[in-house]
Coordinates of N, CA and C and ligand atoms in Angstrom, one line a residue:
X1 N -94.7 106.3 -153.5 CA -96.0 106.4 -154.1 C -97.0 106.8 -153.0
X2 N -97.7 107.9 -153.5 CA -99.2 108.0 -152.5 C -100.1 108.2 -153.3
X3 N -101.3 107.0 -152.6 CA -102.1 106.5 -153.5 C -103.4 106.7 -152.8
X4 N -104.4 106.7 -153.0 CA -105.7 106.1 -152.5 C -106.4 105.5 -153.3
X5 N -107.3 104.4 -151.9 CA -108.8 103.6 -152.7 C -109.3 103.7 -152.8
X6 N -110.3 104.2 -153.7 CA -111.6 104.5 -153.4 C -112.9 103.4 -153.8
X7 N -113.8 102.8 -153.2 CA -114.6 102.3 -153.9 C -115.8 101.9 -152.8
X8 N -116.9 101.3 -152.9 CA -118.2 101.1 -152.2 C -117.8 100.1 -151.3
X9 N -118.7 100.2 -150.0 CA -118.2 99.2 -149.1 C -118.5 97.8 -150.0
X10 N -117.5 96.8 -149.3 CA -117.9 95.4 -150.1 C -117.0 95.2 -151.4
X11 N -116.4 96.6 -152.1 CA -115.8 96.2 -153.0 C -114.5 96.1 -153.1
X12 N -114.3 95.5 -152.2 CA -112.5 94.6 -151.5 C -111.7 95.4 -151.9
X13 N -111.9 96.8 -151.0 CA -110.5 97.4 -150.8 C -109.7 97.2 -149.5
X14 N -110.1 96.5 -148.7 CA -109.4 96.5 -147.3 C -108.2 95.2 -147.6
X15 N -109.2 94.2 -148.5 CA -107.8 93.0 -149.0 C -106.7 93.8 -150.1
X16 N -107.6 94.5 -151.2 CA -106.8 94.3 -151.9 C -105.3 95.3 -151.6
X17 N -106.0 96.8 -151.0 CA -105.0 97.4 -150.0 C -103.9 96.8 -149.4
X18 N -104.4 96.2 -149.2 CA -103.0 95.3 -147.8 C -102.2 94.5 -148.8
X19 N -102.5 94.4 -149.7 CA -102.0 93.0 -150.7 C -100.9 94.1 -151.3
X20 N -101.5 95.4 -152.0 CA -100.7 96.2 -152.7 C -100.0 97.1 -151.9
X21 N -100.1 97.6 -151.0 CA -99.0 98.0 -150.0 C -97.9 97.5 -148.7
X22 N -98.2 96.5 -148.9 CA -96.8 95.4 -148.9 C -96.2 95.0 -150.1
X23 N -97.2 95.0 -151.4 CA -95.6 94.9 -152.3 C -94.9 96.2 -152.3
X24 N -95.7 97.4 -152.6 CA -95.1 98.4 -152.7 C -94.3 99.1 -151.4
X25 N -94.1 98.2 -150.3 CA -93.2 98.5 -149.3 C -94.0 99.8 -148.2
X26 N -95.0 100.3 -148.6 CA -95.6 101.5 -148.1 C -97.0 101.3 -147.2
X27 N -96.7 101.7 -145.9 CA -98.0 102.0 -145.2 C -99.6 101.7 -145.3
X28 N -100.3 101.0 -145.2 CA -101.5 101.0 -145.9 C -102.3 101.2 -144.4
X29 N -102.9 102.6 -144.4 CA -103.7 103.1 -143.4 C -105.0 103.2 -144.1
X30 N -105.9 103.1 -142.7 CA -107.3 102.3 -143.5 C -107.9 102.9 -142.1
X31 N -108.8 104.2 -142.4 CA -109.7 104.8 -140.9 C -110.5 103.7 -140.4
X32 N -111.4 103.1 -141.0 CA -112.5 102.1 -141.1 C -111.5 101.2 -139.6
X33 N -110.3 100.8 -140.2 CA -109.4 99.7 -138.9 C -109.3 100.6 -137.8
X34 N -109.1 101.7 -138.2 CA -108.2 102.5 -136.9 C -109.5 102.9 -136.0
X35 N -110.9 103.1 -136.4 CA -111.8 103.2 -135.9 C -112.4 102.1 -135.3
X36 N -112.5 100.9 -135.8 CA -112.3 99.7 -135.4 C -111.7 99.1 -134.1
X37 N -110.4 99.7 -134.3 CA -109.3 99.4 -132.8 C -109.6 99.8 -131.8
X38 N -110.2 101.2 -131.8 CA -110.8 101.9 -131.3 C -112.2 101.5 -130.3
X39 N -112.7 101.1 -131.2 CA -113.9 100.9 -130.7 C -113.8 99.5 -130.1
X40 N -112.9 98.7 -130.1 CA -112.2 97.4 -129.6 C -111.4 97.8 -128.1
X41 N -110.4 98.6 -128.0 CA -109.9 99.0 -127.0 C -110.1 99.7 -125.9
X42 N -112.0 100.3 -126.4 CA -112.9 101.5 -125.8 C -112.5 102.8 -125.6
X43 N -111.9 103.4 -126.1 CA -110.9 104.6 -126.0 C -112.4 105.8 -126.0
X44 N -112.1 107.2 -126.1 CA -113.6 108.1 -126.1 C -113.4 108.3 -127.3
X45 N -112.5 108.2 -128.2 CA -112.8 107.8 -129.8 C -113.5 106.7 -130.2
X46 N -113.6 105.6 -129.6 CA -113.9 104.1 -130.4 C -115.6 104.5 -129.4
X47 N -116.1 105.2 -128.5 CA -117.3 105.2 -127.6 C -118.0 106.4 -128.8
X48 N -117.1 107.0 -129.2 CA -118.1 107.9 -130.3 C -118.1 107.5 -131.1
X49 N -117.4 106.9 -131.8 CA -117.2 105.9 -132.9 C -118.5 104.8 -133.3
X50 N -118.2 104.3 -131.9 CA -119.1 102.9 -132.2 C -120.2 103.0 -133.1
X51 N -121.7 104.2 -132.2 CA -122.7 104.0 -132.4 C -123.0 104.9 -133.9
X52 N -122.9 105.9 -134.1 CA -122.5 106.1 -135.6 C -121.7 104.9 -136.5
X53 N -120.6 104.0 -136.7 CA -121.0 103.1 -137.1 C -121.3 101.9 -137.2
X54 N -121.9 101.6 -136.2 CA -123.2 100.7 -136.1 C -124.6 101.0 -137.1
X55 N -125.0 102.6 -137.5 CA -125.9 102.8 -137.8 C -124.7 102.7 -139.7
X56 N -124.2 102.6 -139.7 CA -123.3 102.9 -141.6 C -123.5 104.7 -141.7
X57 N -123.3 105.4 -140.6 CA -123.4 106.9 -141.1 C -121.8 107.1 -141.3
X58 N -121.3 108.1 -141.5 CA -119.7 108.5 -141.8 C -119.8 109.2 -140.1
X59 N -118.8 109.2 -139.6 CA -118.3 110.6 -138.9 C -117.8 111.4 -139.1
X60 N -117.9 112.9 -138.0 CA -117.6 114.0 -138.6 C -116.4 113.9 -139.2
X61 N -116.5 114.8 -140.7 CA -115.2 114.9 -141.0 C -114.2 115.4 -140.2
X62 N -113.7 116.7 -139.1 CA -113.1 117.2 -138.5 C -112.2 116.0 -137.7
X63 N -113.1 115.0 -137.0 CA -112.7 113.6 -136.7 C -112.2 112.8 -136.7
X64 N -112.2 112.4 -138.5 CA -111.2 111.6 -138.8 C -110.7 112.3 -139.5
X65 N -110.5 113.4 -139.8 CA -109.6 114.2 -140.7 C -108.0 114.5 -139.8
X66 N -108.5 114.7 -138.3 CA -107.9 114.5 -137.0 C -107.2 113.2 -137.0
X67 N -107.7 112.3 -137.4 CA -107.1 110.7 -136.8 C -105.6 110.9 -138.4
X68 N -106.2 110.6 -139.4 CA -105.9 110.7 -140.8 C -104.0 111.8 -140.7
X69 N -104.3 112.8 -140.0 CA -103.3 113.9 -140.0 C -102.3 113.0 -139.3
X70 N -102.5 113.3 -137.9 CA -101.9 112.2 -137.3 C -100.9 111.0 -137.7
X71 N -101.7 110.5 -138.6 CA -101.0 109.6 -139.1 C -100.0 109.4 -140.5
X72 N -100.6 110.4 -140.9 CA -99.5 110.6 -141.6 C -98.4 111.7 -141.4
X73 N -97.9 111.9 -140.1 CA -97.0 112.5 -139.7 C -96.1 111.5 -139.4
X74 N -96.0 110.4 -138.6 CA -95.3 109.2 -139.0 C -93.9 108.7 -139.8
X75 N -93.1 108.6 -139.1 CA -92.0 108.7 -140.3 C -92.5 107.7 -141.4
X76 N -93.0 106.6 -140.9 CA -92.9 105.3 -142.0 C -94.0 106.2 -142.9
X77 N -94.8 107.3 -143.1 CA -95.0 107.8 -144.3 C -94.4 108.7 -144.9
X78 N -93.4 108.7 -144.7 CA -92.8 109.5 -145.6 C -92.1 109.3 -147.2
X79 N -92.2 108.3 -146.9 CA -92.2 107.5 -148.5 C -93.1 107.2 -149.6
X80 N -94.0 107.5 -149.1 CA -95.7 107.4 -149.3 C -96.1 106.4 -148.3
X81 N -97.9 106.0 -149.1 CA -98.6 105.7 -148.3 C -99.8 104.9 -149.4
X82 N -101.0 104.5 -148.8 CA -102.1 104.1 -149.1 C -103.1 104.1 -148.3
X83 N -103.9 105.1 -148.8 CA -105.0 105.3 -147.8 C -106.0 104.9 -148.5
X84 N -107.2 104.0 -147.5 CA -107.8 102.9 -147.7 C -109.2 103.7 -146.9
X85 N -110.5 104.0 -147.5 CA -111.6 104.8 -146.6 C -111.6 106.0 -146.4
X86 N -110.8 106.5 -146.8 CA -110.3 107.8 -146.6 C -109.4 108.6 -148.0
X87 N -110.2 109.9 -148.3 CA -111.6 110.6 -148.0 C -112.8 109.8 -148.5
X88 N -113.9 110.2 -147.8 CA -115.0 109.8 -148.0 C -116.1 111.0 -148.2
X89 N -115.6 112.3 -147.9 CA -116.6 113.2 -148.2 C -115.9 114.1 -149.2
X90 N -116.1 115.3 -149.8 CA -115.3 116.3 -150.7 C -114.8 117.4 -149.7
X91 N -115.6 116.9 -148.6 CA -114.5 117.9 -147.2 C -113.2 117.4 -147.1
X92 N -113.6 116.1 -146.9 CA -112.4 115.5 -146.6 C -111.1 115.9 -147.8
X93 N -111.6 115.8 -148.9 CA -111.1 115.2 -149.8 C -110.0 116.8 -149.5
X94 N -110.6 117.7 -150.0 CA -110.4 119.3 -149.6 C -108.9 119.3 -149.0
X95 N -109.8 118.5 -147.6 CA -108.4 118.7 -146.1 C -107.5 118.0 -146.3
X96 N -107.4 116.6 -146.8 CA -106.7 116.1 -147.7 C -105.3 116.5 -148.3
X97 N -105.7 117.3 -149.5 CA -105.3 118.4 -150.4 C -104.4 119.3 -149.0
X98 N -104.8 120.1 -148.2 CA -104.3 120.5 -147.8 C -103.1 120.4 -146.9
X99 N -103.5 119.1 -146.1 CA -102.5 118.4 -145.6 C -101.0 118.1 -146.2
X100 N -101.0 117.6 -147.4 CA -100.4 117.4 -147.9 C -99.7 118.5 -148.7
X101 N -100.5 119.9 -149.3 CA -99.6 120.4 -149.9 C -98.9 121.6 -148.6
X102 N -98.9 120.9 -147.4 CA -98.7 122.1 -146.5 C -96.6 120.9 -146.3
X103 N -96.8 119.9 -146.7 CA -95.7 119.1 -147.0 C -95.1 119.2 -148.4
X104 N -95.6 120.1 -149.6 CA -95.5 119.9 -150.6 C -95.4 118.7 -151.5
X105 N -96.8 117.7 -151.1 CA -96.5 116.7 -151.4 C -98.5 116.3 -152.4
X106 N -98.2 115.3 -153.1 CA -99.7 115.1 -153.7 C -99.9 113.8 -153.8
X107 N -101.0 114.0 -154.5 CA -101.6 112.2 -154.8 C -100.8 112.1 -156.0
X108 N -100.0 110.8 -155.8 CA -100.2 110.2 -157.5 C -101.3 109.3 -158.7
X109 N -102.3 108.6 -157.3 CA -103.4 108.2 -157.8 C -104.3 107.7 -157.2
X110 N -105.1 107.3 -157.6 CA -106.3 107.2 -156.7 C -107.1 106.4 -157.5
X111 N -106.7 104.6 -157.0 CA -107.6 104.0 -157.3 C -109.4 103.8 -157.3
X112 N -109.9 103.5 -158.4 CA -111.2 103.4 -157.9 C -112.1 101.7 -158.5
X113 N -112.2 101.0 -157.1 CA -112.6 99.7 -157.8 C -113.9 99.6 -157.7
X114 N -114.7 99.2 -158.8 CA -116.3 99.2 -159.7 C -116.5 97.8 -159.3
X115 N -117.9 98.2 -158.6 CA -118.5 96.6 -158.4 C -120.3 97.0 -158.2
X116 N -121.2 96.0 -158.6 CA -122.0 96.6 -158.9 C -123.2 96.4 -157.6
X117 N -123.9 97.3 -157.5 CA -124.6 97.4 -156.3 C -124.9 96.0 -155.8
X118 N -126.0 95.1 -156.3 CA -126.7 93.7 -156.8 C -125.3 92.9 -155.7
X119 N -123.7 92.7 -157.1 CA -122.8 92.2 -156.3 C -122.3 92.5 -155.0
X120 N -122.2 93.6 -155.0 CA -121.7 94.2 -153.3 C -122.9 94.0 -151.8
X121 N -124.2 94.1 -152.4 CA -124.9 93.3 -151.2 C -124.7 91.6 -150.8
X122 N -125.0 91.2 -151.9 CA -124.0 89.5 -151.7 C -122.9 89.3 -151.0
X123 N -122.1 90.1 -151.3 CA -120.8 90.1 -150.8 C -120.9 90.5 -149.4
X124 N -121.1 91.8 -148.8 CA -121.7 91.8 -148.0 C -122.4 91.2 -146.7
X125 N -123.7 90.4 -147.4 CA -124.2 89.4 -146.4 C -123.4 88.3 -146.3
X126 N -122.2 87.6 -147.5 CA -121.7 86.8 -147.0 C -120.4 87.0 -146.0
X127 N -120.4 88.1 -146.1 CA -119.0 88.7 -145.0 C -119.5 88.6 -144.1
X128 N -121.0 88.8 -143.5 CA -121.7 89.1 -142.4 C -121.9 87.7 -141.5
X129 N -122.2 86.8 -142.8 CA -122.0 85.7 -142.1 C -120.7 85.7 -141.5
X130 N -119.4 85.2 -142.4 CA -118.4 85.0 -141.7 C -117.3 85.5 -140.9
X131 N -118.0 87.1 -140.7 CA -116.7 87.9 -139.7 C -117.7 88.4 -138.4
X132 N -118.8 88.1 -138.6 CA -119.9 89.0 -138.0 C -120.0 90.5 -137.6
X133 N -119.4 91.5 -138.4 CA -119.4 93.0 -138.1 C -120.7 93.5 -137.5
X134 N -120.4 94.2 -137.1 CA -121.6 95.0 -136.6 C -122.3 95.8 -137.5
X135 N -121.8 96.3 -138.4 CA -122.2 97.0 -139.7 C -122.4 97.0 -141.0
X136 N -122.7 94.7 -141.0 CA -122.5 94.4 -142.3 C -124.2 93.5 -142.1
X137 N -124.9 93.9 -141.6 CA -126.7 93.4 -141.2 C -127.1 94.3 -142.6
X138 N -128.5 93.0 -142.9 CA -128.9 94.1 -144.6 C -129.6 95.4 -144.1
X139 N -130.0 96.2 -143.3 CA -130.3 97.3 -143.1 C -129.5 98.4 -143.6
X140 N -128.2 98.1 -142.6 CA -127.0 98.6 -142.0 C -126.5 98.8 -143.7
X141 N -126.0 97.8 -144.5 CA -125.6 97.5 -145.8 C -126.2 98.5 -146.6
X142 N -127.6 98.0 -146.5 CA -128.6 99.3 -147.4 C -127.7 100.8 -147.3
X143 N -127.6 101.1 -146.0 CA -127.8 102.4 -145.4 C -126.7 102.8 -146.0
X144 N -125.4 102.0 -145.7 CA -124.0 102.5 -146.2 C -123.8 102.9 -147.5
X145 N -124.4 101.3 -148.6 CA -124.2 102.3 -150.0 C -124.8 103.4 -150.0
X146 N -126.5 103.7 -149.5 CA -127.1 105.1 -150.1 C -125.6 106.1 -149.4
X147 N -125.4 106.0 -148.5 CA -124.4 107.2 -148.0 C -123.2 107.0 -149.3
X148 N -122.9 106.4 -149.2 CA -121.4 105.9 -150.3 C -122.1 106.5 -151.4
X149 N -123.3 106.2 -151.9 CA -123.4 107.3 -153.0 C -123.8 108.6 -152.6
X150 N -124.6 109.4 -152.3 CA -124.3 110.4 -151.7 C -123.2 111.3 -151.2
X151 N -122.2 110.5 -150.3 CA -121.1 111.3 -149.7 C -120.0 110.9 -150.9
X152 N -120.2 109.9 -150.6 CA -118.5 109.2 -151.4 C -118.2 109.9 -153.0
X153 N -119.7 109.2 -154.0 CA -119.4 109.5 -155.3 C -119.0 111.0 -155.7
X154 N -119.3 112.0 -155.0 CA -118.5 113.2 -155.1 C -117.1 113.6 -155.1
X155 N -116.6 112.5 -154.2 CA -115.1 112.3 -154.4 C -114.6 112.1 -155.2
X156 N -115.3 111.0 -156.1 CA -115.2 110.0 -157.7 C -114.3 111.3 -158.4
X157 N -115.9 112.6 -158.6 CA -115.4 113.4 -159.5 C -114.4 114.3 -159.3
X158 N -114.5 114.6 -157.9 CA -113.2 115.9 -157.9 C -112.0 114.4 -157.7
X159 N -111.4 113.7 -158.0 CA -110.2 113.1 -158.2 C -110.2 113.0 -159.7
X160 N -111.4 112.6 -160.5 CA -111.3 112.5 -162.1 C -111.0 113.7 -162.5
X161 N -111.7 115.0 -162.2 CA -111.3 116.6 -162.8 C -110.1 116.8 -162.8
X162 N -109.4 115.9 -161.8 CA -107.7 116.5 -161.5 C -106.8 115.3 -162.2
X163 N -107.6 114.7 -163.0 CA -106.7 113.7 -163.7 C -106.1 113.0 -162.8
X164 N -106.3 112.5 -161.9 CA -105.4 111.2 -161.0 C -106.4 110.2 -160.7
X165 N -107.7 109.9 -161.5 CA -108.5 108.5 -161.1 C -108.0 107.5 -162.1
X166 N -108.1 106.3 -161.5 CA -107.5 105.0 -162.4 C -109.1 104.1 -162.1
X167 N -109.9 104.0 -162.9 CA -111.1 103.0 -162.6 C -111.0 101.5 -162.8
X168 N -110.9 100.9 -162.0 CA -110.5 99.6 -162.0 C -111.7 98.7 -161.5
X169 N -112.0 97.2 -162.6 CA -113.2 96.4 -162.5 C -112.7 96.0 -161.3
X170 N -113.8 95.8 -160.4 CA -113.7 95.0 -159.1 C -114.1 93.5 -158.9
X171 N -114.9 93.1 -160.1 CA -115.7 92.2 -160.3 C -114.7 91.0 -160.9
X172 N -114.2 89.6 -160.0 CA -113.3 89.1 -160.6 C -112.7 88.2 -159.9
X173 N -112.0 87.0 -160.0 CA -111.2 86.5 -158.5 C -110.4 87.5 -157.9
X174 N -110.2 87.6 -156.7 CA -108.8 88.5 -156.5 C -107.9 88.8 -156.5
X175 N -107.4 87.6 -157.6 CA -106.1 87.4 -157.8 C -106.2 88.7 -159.3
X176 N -107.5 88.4 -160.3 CA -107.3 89.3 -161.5 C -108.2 90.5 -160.9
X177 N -108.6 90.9 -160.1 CA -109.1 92.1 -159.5 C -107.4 92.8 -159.3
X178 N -106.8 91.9 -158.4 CA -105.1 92.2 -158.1 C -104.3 92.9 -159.3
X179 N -104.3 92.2 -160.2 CA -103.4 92.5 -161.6 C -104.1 94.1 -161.9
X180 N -105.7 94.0 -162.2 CA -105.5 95.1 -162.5 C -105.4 96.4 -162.2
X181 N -105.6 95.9 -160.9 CA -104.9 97.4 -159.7 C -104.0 97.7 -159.8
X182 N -103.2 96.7 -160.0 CA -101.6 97.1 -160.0 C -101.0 97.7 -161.4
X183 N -102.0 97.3 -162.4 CA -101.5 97.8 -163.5 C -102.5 99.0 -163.3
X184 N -103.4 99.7 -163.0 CA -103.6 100.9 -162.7 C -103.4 101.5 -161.7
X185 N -102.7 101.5 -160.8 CA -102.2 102.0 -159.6 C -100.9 102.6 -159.7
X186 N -100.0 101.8 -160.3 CA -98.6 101.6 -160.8 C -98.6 101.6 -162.1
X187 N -98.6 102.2 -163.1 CA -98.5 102.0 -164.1 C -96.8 102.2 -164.8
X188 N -96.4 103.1 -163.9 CA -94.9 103.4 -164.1 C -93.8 101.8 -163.6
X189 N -94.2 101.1 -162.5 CA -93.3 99.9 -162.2 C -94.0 98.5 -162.6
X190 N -95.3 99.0 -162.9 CA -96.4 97.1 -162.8 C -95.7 96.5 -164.4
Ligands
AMP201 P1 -114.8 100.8 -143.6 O1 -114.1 99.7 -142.9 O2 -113.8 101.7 -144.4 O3 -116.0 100.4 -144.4 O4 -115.4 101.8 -142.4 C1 -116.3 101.4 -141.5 C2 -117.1 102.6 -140.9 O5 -116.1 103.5 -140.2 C3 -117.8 103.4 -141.9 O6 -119.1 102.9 -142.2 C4 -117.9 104.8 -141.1 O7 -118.9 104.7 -140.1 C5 -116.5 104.8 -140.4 N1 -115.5 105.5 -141.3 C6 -114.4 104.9 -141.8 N2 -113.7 105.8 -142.5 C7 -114.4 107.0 -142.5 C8 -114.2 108.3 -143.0 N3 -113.2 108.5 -143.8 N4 -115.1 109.2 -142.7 C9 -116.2 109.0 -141.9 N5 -116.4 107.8 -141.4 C10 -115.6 106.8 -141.6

């Protein structure tokens, strides 16, 4: 299976990711982490990294389009995969496409979990409490959705035109947020 998440920060795709690509035995690569480690280990990726997001801007596509390639060269994807933050722009999404059909290979779906603005700041500031990110302060939060709509929701549509979006309620315990990902992610094994 290769799949992606798509949805607004806050709307638990980093758990629900990891939850669904361990059952499905497949890779769950997530830029947002890899950028993360980065900026943890101080590497001249994680020093360009950082301050862009610290501010919730995206970085350049060419960037992590770079990190992204990379990684899915990897044997352990060659089975598929789940990509978690990635794409985030319609560039991306683009290079994406390309990458893959230079492997003759495609999406089979592309989750998208709906949660509503109101709930995703809540969520949000209570993450902030208890993980303390650097990029989850209510400014910071503000900034990211306006970008998430802006850059992101363009993604929405070029994955709907091509028939491979599955929209899935995000709003729910995680256990029934879980079910219904799985029955739209997987529709052929769930
Ligand atoms: P996330 O954990 O997916 O919310 O990502 C955290 C931050 O990493 C984002 O706010 C961006 O600054 C950066 N980032 C992660 N993925 C991407 C991407 N695909 N394109 C550009 N920036 C990204």
């Amino acid at each position: 299976m290769r799949l992606v998440m798509l949805g607004p920060p806050g709307a638990g795709k980093g758990t629900q990711a990891t939850r669904l690509a361990t059952e499905l035995g497949i890779p769950h690569l997530s830029t947002g982490d890899m950028l993360r480690d980065a900026v943890r280990r101080g590497t001249e990726l994680g020093r360009k990294a950082q301050s862009i997001m610290e501010k919730g801007e995206l970085l350049p596509d060419d960037l992590v389009v770079g990190i992204m390639a990379d990684a899915l060269k990897r044997d352990e994807c060659r089975r598929g995969f789940l990509l978690d933050g990635f794409p985030r722009t319609e560039g991306q999404a683009q290079a994406l496409d390309t990458l893959l059909q230079a492997s003759g290979q495609t999406l089979d779906r592309v989750a998208l979990l709906e949660v509503d603005e109101r709930e995703l700041v809540t969520r949000l500031l209570s993450r902030a409490a208890k993980e303390g990110r650097a990029d989850d302060t209510r400014d910071v939060i503000t900034r990211r959705l306006k970008v998430y709509e802006a850059q992101t929701r363009p993604v929405v549509d070029y994955y709907r035109v091509r028939g491979v979006l599955a929209e899935v309620d995000g709003v729910g315990t995680p256990e029934e947020v879980y079910r219904r990902l799985r029955q739209a992610a997987t529709p052929e094994i769930a």
